[in-house]
Amino acid sequence: MLLHKFPGVRRVYVMVRRGTGTDSESRFWKSVVTAPPFDPLREKYGGPERLAAFIKQKVVVVDGDITEP
């Protein structure tokens, strides 16, 4: 929603926990980007390649888990 409402934001850092058998980057693309909050961006950018290019410019995935020190 942040990227949709404020497209001029330079960078968004997203902490993503690793999944079972997957790294945080893969989990971001498979679970986060496909979630309903990204629907407005999918509508705006059309095809998956254009959306992915926009997200890659704006989002940095940080591997981590807030429940661990």
XYZ file of C-alpha atoms in Angstrom:
69
model
C 0.000 0.000 0.000
C 2.912 2.315 0.703
C 4.245 1.907 -2.830
C 0.799 2.491 -4.306
C 0.007 5.642 -2.311
C 3.533 7.097 -2.385
C 5.178 5.981 -5.658
C 7.868 8.622 -5.202
C 9.299 6.894 -2.145
C 12.904 6.030 -2.877
C 13.319 2.747 -1.049
C 11.330 0.402 1.173
C 13.105 -2.144 3.339
C 11.041 -5.251 4.029
C 12.108 -7.810 6.605
C 11.035 -11.276 5.534
C 11.516 -14.454 7.513
C 12.902 -17.463 5.693
C 10.403 -20.185 4.943
C 10.804 -23.908 5.228
C 13.206 -24.746 2.429
C 13.191 -21.235 0.924
C 15.126 -18.026 1.395
C 13.574 -14.692 2.308
C 13.878 -13.244 -1.226
C 11.983 -16.177 -2.752
C 9.373 -16.022 -0.021
C 8.877 -12.305 -0.677
C 8.190 -12.894 -4.383
C 6.007 -15.970 -3.846
C 4.011 -14.947 -0.776
C 4.184 -11.186 -0.294
C 3.996 -9.808 -3.836
C 1.131 -12.164 -4.690
C -0.961 -10.958 -1.720
C -4.071 -8.751 -2.180
C -2.407 -5.508 -0.953
C -0.364 -5.582 -4.179
C -3.508 -5.693 -6.390
C -3.513 -1.908 -7.019
C 0.109 -2.099 -8.207
C -0.712 -5.078 -10.445
C -3.525 -3.041 -11.993
C -1.324 0.022 -12.418
C 1.723 -1.713 -13.912
C -0.045 -4.393 -15.907
C 2.087 -7.408 -16.721
C 4.237 -9.178 -14.162
C 7.482 -7.998 -15.771
C 6.597 -4.320 -15.361
C 5.466 -4.837 -11.778
C 8.620 -6.795 -10.935
C 10.807 -4.067 -12.450
C 9.067 -1.398 -10.336
C 9.337 -3.458 -7.151
C 13.007 -4.260 -7.767
C 13.719 -0.523 -8.021
C 11.951 0.251 -4.761
C 12.154 -2.746 -2.417
C 15.095 -4.218 -0.561
C 14.342 -7.553 1.079
C 16.105 -7.987 4.396
C 16.432 -11.506 5.743
C 15.376 -11.642 9.359
C 12.960 -12.682 12.046
C 11.755 -10.140 14.613
C 11.302 -12.886 17.197
C 15.060 -13.546 17.297
C 17.782 -11.295 18.779
